[in-house]
mmCIF file of C-alpha atoms in Angstrom:
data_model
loop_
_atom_site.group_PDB
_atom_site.id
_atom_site.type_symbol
_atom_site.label_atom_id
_atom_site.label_comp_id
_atom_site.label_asym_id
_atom_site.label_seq_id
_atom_site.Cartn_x
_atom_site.Cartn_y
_atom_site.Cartn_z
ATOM 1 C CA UNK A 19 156.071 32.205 40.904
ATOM 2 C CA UNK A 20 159.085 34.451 40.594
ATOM 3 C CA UNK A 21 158.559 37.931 41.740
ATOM 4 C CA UNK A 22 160.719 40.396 40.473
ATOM 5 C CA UNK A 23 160.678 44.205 41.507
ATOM 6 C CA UNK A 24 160.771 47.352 39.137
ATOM 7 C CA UNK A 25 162.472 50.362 41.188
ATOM 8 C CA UNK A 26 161.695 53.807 39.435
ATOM 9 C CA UNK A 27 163.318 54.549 35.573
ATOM 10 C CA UNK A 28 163.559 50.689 35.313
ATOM 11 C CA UNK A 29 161.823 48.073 33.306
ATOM 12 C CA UNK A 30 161.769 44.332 32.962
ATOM 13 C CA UNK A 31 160.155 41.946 30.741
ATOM 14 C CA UNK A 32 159.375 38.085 31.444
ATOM 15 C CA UNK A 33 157.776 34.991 29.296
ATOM 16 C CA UNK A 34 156.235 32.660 31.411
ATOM 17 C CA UNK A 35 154.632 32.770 35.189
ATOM 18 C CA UNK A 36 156.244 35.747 36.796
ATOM 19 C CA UNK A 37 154.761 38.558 38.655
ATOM 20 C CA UNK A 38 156.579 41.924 38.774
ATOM 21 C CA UNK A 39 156.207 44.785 40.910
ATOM 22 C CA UNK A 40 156.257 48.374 41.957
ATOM 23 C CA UNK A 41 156.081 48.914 45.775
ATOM 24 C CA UNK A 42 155.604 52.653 45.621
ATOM 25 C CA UNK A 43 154.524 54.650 42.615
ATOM 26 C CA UNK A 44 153.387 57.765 43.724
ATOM 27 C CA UNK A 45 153.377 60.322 40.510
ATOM 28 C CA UNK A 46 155.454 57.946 38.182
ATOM 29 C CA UNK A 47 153.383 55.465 36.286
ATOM 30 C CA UNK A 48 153.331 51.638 35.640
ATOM 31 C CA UNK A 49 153.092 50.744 32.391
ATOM 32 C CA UNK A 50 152.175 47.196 31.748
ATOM 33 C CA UNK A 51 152.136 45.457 28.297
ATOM 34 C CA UNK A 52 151.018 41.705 27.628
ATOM 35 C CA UNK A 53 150.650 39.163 24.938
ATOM 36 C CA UNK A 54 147.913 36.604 26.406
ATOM 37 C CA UNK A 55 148.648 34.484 23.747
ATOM 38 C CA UNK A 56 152.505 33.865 24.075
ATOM 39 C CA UNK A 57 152.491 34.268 27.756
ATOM 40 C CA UNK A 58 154.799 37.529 27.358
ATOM 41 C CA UNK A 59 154.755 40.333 29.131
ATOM 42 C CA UNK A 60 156.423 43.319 30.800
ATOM 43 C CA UNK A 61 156.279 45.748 32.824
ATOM 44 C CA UNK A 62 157.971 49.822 33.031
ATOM 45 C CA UNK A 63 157.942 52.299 35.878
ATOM 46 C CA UNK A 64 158.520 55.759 34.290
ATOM 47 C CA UNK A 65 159.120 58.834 36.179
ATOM 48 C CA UNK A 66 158.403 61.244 33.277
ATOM 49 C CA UNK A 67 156.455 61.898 30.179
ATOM 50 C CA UNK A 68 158.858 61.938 27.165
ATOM 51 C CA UNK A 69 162.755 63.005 26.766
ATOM 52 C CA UNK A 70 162.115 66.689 26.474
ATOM 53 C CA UNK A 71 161.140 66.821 30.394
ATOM 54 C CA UNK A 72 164.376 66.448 30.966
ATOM 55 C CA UNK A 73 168.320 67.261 29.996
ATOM 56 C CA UNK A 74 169.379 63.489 30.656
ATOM 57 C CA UNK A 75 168.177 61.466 27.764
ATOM 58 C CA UNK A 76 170.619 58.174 27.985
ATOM 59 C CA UNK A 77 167.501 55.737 30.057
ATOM 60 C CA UNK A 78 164.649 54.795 27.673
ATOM 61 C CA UNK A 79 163.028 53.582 30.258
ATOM 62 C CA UNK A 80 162.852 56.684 32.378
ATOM 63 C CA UNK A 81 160.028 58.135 30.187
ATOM 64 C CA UNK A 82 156.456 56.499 28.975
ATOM 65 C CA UNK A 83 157.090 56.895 25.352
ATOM 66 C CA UNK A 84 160.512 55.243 25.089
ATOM 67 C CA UNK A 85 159.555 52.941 27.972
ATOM 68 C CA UNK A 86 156.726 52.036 25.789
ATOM 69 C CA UNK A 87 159.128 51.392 22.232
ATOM 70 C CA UNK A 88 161.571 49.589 25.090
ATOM 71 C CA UNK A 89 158.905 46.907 26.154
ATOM 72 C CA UNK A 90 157.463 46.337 22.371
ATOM 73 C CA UNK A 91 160.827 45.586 21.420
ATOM 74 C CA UNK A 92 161.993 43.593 24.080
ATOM 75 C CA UNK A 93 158.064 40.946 24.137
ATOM 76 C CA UNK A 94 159.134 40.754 20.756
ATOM 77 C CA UNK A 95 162.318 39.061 21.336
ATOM 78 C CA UNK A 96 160.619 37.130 23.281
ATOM 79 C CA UNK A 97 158.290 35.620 21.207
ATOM 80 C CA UNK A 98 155.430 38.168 21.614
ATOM 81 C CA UNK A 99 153.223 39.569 18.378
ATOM 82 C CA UNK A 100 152.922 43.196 18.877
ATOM 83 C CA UNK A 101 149.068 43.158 17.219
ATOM 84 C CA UNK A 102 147.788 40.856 20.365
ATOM 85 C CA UNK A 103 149.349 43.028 22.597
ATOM 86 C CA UNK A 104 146.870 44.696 25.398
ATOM 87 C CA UNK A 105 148.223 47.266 27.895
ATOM 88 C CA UNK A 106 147.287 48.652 31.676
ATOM 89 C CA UNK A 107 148.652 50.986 33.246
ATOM 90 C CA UNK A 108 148.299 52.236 37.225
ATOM 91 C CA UNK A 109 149.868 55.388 38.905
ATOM 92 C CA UNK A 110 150.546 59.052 38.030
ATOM 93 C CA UNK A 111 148.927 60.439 41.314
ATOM 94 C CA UNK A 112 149.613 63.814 42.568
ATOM 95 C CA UNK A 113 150.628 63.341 45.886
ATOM 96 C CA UNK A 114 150.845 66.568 47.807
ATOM 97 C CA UNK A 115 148.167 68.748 46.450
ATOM 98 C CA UNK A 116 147.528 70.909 43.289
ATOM 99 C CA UNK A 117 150.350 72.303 41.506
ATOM 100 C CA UNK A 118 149.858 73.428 37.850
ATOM 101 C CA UNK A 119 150.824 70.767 35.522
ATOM 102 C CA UNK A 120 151.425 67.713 37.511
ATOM 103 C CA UNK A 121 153.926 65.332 36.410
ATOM 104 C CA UNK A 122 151.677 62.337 37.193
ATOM 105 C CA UNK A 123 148.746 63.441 34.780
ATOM 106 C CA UNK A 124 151.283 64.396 32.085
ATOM 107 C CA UNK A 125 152.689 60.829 32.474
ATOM 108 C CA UNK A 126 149.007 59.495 31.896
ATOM 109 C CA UNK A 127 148.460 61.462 29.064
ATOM 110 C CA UNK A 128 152.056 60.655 27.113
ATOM 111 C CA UNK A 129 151.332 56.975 27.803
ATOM 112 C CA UNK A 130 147.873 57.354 26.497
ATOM 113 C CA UNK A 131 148.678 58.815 23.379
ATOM 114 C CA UNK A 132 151.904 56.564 22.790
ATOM 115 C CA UNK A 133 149.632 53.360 23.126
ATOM 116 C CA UNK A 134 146.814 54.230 20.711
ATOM 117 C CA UNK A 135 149.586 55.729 18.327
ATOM 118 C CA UNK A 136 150.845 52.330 18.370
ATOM 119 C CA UNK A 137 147.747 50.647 18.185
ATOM 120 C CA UNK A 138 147.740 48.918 21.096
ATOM 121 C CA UNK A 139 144.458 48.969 23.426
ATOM 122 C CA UNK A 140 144.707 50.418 26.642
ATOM 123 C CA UNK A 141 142.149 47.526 28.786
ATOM 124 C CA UNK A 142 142.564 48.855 32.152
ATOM 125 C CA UNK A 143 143.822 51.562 34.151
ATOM 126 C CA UNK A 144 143.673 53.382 38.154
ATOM 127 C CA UNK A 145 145.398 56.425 37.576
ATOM 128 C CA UNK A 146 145.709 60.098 38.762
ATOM 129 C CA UNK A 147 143.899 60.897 42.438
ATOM 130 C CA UNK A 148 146.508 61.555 45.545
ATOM 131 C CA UNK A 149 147.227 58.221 46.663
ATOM 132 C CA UNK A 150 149.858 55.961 46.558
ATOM 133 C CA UNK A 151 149.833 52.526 44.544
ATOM 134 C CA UNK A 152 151.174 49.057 45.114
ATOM 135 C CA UNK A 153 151.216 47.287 41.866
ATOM 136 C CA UNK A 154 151.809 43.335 40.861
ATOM 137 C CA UNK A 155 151.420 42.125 37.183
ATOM 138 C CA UNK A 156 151.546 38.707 36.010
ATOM 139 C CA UNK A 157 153.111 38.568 32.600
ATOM 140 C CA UNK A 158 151.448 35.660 31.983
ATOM 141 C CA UNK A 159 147.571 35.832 32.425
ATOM 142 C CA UNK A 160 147.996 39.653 32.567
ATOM 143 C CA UNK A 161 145.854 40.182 36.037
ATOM 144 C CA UNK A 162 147.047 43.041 37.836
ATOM 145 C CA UNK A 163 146.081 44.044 41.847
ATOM 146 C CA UNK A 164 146.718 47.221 43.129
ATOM 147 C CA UNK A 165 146.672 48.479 46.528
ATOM 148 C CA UNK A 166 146.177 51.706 48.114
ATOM 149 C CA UNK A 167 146.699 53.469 51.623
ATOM 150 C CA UNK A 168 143.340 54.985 53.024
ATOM 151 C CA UNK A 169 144.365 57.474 55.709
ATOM 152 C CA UNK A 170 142.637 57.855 58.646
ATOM 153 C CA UNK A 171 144.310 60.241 60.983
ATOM 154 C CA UNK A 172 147.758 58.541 61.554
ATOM 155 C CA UNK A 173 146.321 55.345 61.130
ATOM 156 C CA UNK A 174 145.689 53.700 57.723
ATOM 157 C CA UNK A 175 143.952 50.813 55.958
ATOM 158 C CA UNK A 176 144.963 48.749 52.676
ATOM 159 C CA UNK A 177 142.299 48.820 49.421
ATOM 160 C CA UNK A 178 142.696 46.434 47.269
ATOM 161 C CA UNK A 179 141.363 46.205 43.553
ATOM 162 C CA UNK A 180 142.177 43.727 40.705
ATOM 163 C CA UNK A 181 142.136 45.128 36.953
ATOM 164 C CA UNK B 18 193.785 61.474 47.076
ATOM 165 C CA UNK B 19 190.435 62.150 47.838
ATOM 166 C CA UNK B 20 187.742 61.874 44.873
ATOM 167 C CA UNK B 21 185.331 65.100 43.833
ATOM 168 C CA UNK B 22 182.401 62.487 44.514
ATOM 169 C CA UNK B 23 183.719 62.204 48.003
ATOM 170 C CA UNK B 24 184.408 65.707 48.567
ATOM 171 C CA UNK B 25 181.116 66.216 47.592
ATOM 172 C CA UNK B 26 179.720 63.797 50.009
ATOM 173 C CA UNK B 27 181.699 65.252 52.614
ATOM 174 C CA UNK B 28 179.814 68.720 52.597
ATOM 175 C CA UNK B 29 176.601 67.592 52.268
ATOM 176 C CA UNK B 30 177.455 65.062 55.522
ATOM 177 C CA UNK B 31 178.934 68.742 57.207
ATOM 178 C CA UNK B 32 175.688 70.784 55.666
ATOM 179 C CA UNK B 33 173.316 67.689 57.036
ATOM 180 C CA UNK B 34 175.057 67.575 60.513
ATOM 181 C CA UNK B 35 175.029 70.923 61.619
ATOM 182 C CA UNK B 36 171.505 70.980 60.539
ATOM 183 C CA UNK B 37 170.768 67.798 62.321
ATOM 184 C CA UNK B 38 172.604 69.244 65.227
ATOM 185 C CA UNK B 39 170.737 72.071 65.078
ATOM 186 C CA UNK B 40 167.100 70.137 64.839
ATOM 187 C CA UNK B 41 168.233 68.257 68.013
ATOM 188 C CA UNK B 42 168.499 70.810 70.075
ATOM 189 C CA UNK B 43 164.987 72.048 68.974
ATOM 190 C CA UNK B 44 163.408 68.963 69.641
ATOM 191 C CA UNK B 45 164.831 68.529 72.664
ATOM 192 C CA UNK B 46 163.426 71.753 74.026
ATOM 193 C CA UNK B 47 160.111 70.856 72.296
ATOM 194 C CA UNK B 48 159.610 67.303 73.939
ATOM 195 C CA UNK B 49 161.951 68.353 77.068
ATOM 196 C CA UNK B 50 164.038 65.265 76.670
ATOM 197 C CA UNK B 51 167.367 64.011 75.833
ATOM 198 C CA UNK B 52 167.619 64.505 72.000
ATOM 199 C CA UNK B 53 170.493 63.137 69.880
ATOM 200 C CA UNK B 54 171.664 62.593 66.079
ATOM 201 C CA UNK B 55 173.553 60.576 64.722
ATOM 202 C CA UNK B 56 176.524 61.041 61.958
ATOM 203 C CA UNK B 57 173.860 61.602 58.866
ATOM 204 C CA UNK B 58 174.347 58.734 56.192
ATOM 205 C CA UNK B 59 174.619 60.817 52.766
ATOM 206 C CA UNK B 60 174.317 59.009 49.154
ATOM 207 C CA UNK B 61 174.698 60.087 45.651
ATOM 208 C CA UNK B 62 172.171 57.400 44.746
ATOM 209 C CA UNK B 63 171.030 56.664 41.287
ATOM 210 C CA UNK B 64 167.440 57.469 40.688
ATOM 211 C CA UNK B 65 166.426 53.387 40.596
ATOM 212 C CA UNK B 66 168.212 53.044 43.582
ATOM 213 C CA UNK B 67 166.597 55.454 45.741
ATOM 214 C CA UNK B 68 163.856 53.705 46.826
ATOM 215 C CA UNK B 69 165.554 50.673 47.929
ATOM 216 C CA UNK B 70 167.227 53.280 50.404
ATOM 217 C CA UNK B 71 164.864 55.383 51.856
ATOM 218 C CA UNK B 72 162.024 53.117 51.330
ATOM 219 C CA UNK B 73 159.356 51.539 49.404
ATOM 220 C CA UNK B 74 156.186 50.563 50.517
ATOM 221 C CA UNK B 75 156.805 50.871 54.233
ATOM 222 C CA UNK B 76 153.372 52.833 55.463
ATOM 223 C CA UNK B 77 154.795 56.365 57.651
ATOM 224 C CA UNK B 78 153.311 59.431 58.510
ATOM 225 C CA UNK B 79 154.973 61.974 55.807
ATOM 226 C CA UNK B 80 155.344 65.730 55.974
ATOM 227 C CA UNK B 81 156.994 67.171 53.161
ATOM 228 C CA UNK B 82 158.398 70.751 53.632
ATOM 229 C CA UNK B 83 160.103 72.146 49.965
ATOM 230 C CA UNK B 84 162.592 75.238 50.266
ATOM 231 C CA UNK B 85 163.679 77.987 47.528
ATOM 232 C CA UNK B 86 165.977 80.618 46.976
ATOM 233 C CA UNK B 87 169.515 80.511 46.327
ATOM 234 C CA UNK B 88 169.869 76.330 47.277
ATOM 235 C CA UNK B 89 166.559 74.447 46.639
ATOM 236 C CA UNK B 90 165.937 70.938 48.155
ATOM 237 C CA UNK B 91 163.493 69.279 49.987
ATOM 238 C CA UNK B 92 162.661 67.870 53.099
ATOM 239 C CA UNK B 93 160.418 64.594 54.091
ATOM 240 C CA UNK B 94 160.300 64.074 58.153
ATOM 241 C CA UNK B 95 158.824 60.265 57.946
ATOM 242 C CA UNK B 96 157.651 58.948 60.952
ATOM 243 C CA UNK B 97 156.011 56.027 62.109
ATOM 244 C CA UNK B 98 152.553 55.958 63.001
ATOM 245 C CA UNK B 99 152.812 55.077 67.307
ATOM 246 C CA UNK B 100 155.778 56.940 66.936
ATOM 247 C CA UNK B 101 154.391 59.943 66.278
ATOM 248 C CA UNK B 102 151.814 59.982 68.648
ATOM 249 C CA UNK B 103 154.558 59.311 71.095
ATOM 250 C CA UNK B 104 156.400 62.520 70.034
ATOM 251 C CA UNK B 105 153.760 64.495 69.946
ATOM 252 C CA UNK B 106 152.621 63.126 73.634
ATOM 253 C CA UNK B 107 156.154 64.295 74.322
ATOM 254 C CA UNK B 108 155.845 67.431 72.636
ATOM 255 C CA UNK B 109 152.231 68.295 74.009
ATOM 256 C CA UNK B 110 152.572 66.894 77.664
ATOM 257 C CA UNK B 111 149.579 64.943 77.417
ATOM 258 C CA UNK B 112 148.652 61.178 75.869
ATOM 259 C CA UNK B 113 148.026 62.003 72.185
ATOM 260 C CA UNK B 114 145.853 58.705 71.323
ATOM 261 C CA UNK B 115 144.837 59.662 67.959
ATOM 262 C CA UNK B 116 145.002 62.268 65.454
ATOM 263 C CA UNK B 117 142.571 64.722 65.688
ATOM 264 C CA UNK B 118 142.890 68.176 64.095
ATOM 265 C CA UNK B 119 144.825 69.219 66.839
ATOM 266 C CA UNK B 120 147.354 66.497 66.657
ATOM 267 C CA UNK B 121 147.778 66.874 63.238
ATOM 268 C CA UNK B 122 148.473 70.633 63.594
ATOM 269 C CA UNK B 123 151.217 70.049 65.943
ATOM 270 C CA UNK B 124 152.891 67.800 64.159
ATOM 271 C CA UNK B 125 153.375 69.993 60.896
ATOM 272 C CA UNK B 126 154.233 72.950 63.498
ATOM 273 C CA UNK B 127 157.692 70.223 64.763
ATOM 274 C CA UNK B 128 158.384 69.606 61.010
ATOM 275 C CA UNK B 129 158.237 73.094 60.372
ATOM 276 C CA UNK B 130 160.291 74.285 63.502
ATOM 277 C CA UNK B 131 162.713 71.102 62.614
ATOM 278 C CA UNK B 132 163.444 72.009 59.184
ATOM 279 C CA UNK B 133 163.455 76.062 59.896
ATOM 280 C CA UNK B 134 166.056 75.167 62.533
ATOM 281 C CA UNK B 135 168.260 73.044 60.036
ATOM 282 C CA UNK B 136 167.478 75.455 56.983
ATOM 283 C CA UNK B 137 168.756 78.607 59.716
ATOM 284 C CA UNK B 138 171.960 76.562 60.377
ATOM 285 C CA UNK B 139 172.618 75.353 56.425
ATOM 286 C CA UNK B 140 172.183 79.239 55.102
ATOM 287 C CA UNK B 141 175.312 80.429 58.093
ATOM 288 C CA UNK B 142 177.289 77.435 57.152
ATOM 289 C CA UNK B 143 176.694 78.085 52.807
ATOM 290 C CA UNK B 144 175.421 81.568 52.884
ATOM 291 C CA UNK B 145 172.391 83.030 51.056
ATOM 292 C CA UNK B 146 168.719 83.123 51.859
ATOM 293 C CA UNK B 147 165.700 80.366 51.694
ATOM 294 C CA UNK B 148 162.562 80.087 52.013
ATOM 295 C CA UNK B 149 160.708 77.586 53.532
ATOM 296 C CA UNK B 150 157.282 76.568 51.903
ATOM 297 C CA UNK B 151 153.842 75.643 54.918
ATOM 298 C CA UNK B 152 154.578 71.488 55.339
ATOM 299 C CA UNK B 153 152.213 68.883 53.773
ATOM 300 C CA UNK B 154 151.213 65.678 55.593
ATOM 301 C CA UNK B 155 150.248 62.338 54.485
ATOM 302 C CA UNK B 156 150.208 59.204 55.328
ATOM 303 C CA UNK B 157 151.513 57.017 52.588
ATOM 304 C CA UNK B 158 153.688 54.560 51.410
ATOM 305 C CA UNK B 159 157.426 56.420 51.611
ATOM 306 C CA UNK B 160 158.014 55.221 48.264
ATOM 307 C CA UNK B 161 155.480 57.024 46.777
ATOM 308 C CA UNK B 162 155.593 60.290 48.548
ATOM 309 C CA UNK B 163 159.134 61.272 47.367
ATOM 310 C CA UNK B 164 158.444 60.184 43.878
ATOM 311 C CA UNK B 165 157.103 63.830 42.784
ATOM 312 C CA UNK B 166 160.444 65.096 43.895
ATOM 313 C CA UNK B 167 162.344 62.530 42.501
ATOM 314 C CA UNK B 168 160.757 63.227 38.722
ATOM 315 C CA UNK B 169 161.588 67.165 39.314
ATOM 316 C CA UNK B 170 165.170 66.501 40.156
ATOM 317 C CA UNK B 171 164.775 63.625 37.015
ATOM 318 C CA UNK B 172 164.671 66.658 34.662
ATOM 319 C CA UNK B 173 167.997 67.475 35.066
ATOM 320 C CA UNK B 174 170.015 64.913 36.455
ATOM 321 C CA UNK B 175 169.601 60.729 36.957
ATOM 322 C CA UNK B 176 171.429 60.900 40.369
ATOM 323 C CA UNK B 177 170.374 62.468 43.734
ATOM 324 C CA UNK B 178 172.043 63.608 46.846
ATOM 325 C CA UNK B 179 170.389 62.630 49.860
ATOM 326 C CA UNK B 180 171.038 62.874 53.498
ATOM 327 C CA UNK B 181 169.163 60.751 55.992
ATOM 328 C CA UNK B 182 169.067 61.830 59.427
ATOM 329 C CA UNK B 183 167.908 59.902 62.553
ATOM 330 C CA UNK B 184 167.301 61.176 65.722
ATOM 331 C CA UNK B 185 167.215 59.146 68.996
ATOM 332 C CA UNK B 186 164.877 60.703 71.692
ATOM 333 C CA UNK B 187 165.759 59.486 75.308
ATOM 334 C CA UNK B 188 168.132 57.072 73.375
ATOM 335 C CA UNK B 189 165.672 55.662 71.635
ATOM 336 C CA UNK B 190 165.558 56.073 67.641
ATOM 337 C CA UNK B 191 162.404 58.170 67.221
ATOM 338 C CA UNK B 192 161.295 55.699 64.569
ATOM 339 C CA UNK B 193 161.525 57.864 62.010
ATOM 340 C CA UNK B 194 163.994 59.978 59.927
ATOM 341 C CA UNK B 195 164.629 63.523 58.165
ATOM 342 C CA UNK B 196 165.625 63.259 54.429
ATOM 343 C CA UNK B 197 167.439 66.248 53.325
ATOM 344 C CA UNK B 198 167.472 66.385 49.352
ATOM 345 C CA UNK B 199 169.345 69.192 48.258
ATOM 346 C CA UNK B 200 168.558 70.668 44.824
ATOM 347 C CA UNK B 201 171.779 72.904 44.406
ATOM 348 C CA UNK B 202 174.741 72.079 42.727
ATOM 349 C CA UNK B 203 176.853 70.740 45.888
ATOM 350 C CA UNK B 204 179.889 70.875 43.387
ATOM 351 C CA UNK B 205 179.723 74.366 43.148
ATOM 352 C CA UNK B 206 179.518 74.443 47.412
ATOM 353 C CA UNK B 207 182.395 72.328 46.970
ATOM 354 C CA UNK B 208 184.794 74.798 44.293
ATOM 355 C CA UNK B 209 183.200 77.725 46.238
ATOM 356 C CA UNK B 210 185.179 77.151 49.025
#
């Protein structure tokens, strides 16, 4: 199956097996949409909330609202029907403690909000906490794993979960 | 005819290396061995590209130390897990196995003395005053630690600069690196001058 990566403020969208990935979200958030009908689906890692977080507005796909437009659009051309589309999304941790107003929650929140606005359900999600996520998403069937770091003293283990 | 982007580069690779230069000789007296640094690599790296870089989901020992004041940035020392119980074994004079409280404690004390070194040498080479915030440790995937800072400097901007700094202990690369990411306008350094 082709596996195709999605570095930070990027976003790609496939029909057909594929599996894309995010090897490192830490506060940004994967937002995953998918048609299970058409086989459609895609896949956005956004570092911020909306385009008034920030003074460079030129990337859709840097926040979760235009991310979210970005991917609709693009299934669509595709072949996908926007009212079978189901969504999942996985990251916005806060990594290195609390800080008021953490990027990663606002992230959930904005995505949140911009999927039931647009009427699309929101099936599964592993969000917010202070670990790091590995992410894979097949377009296709839709089944996303995630894996986490568990720290113990300099060493580590991997958790794995499937959504 | 040199370009602004590479003039730009240029002081951030004299800012890193006198800092690195400094941090050397700090760990050198800390672990009482041979320390040395190379030539920092420096990037103006696209946000997207950042990760493919420094890292992704590559597993490391993190401290993150953040600065303020006149020129804010960043720091992450990364470090490998054996490698830094081999440092700190260095550092301590006895075999560090595992990382107890103790272990732990020393190694945010050699990211803090490493970064106050560099910070001391950046504010007599650019002037001004900074302030160093207490380090944070993890153990993560790099990818993910630096993404906080990443979506801060993402408000304003979709590039970062970034200098990456190895040190070799002994000769041998420690295993691990110091990422500088200033937050100041290194243009400004640049017309300043």
């Amino acid at each position: 199956m082709e596996e195709i990566d999605v570095p930070m403020v990027q976003a790609v969208v496939r029909k057909g097996p594929a599996a894309l990935v995010c090897h490192g979200l830490g506060s940004c958030l994967a937002i995953m949409l998918y048609d299970p009908n058409k086989g459609v689906g895609g896949l956005a890692h956004v570092l911020l909330p909306n385009e008034n977080f920030s003074t460079t507005k030129s990337n859709p796909k840097k926040f979760a609202d235009s991310a979210i437009d970005w991917l609709i659009g693009e299934m669509r051309k595709l072949g996908g029907n926007k009212r079978a589309f189901k969504a999942k999304i996985v990251g916005g941790a806060t990594m290195f403690g609390s800080i008021k107003n953490p990027i990663g929650e606002s992230n959930i929140t904005y995505a949140r909000e911009k999927l039931a606005g647009e009427g699309i359900e929101l099936v599964a999600e592993d969000v917010g906490g202070d670990k790091g996520r590995w992410v894979r998403f097949e377009v296709d069937t839709g089944i996303v794993i995630v894996k986490k770091v568990k720290q113990v003293g300099f060493k580590y283990v991997w958790e794995e979960l499937a959504l | 005819m040199i370009s602004r982007e590479e003039a730009c580069l240029d002081i951030l690779r004299e800012a890193a290396t006198i800092g690195a230069d400094n941090g050397a000789t700090a760990l050198s007296e800390l672990a009482n061995k041979r320390v040395d640094v190379d030539v920092p690599n420096v990037y103006h790296a696209r946000l997207d590209e950042v990760q493919a870089i420094i890292g992704r989901s590559e597993v490391v020992v993190g401290i993150r130390l953040i600065f303020d004041g006149e020129r804010p940035g960043s720091f992450f020392l990364l470090i490998k897990e054996e490698d830094a119980l081999s440092l700190l074994t260095m550092v301590l004079g006895r075999k560090v196995e595992r990382a107890d409280e103790f272990a732990i404690s020393a190694i945010l004390e050699i990211g803090n003395i490493l970064v106050g070194v560099f910070l001391t040498a950046l504010t007599k080479f650019l002037g001004g005053t900074l302030r160093q915030s207490p380090p944070i440790m993890k153990v993560d995937m790099i990818g993910a630690m630096i993404e906080e800072t990443l979506a801060e400097y993402g408000r304003i901007t979709d590039k970062i600069w970034l200098a990456d700094i190895r040190f070799m202990i002994e000769g041998k690369a420690l295993g691990g690196r110091l990422l500088f990411i200033p937050f100041f306008d290194i243009m400004r350094e640049l017309l300043g001058r």
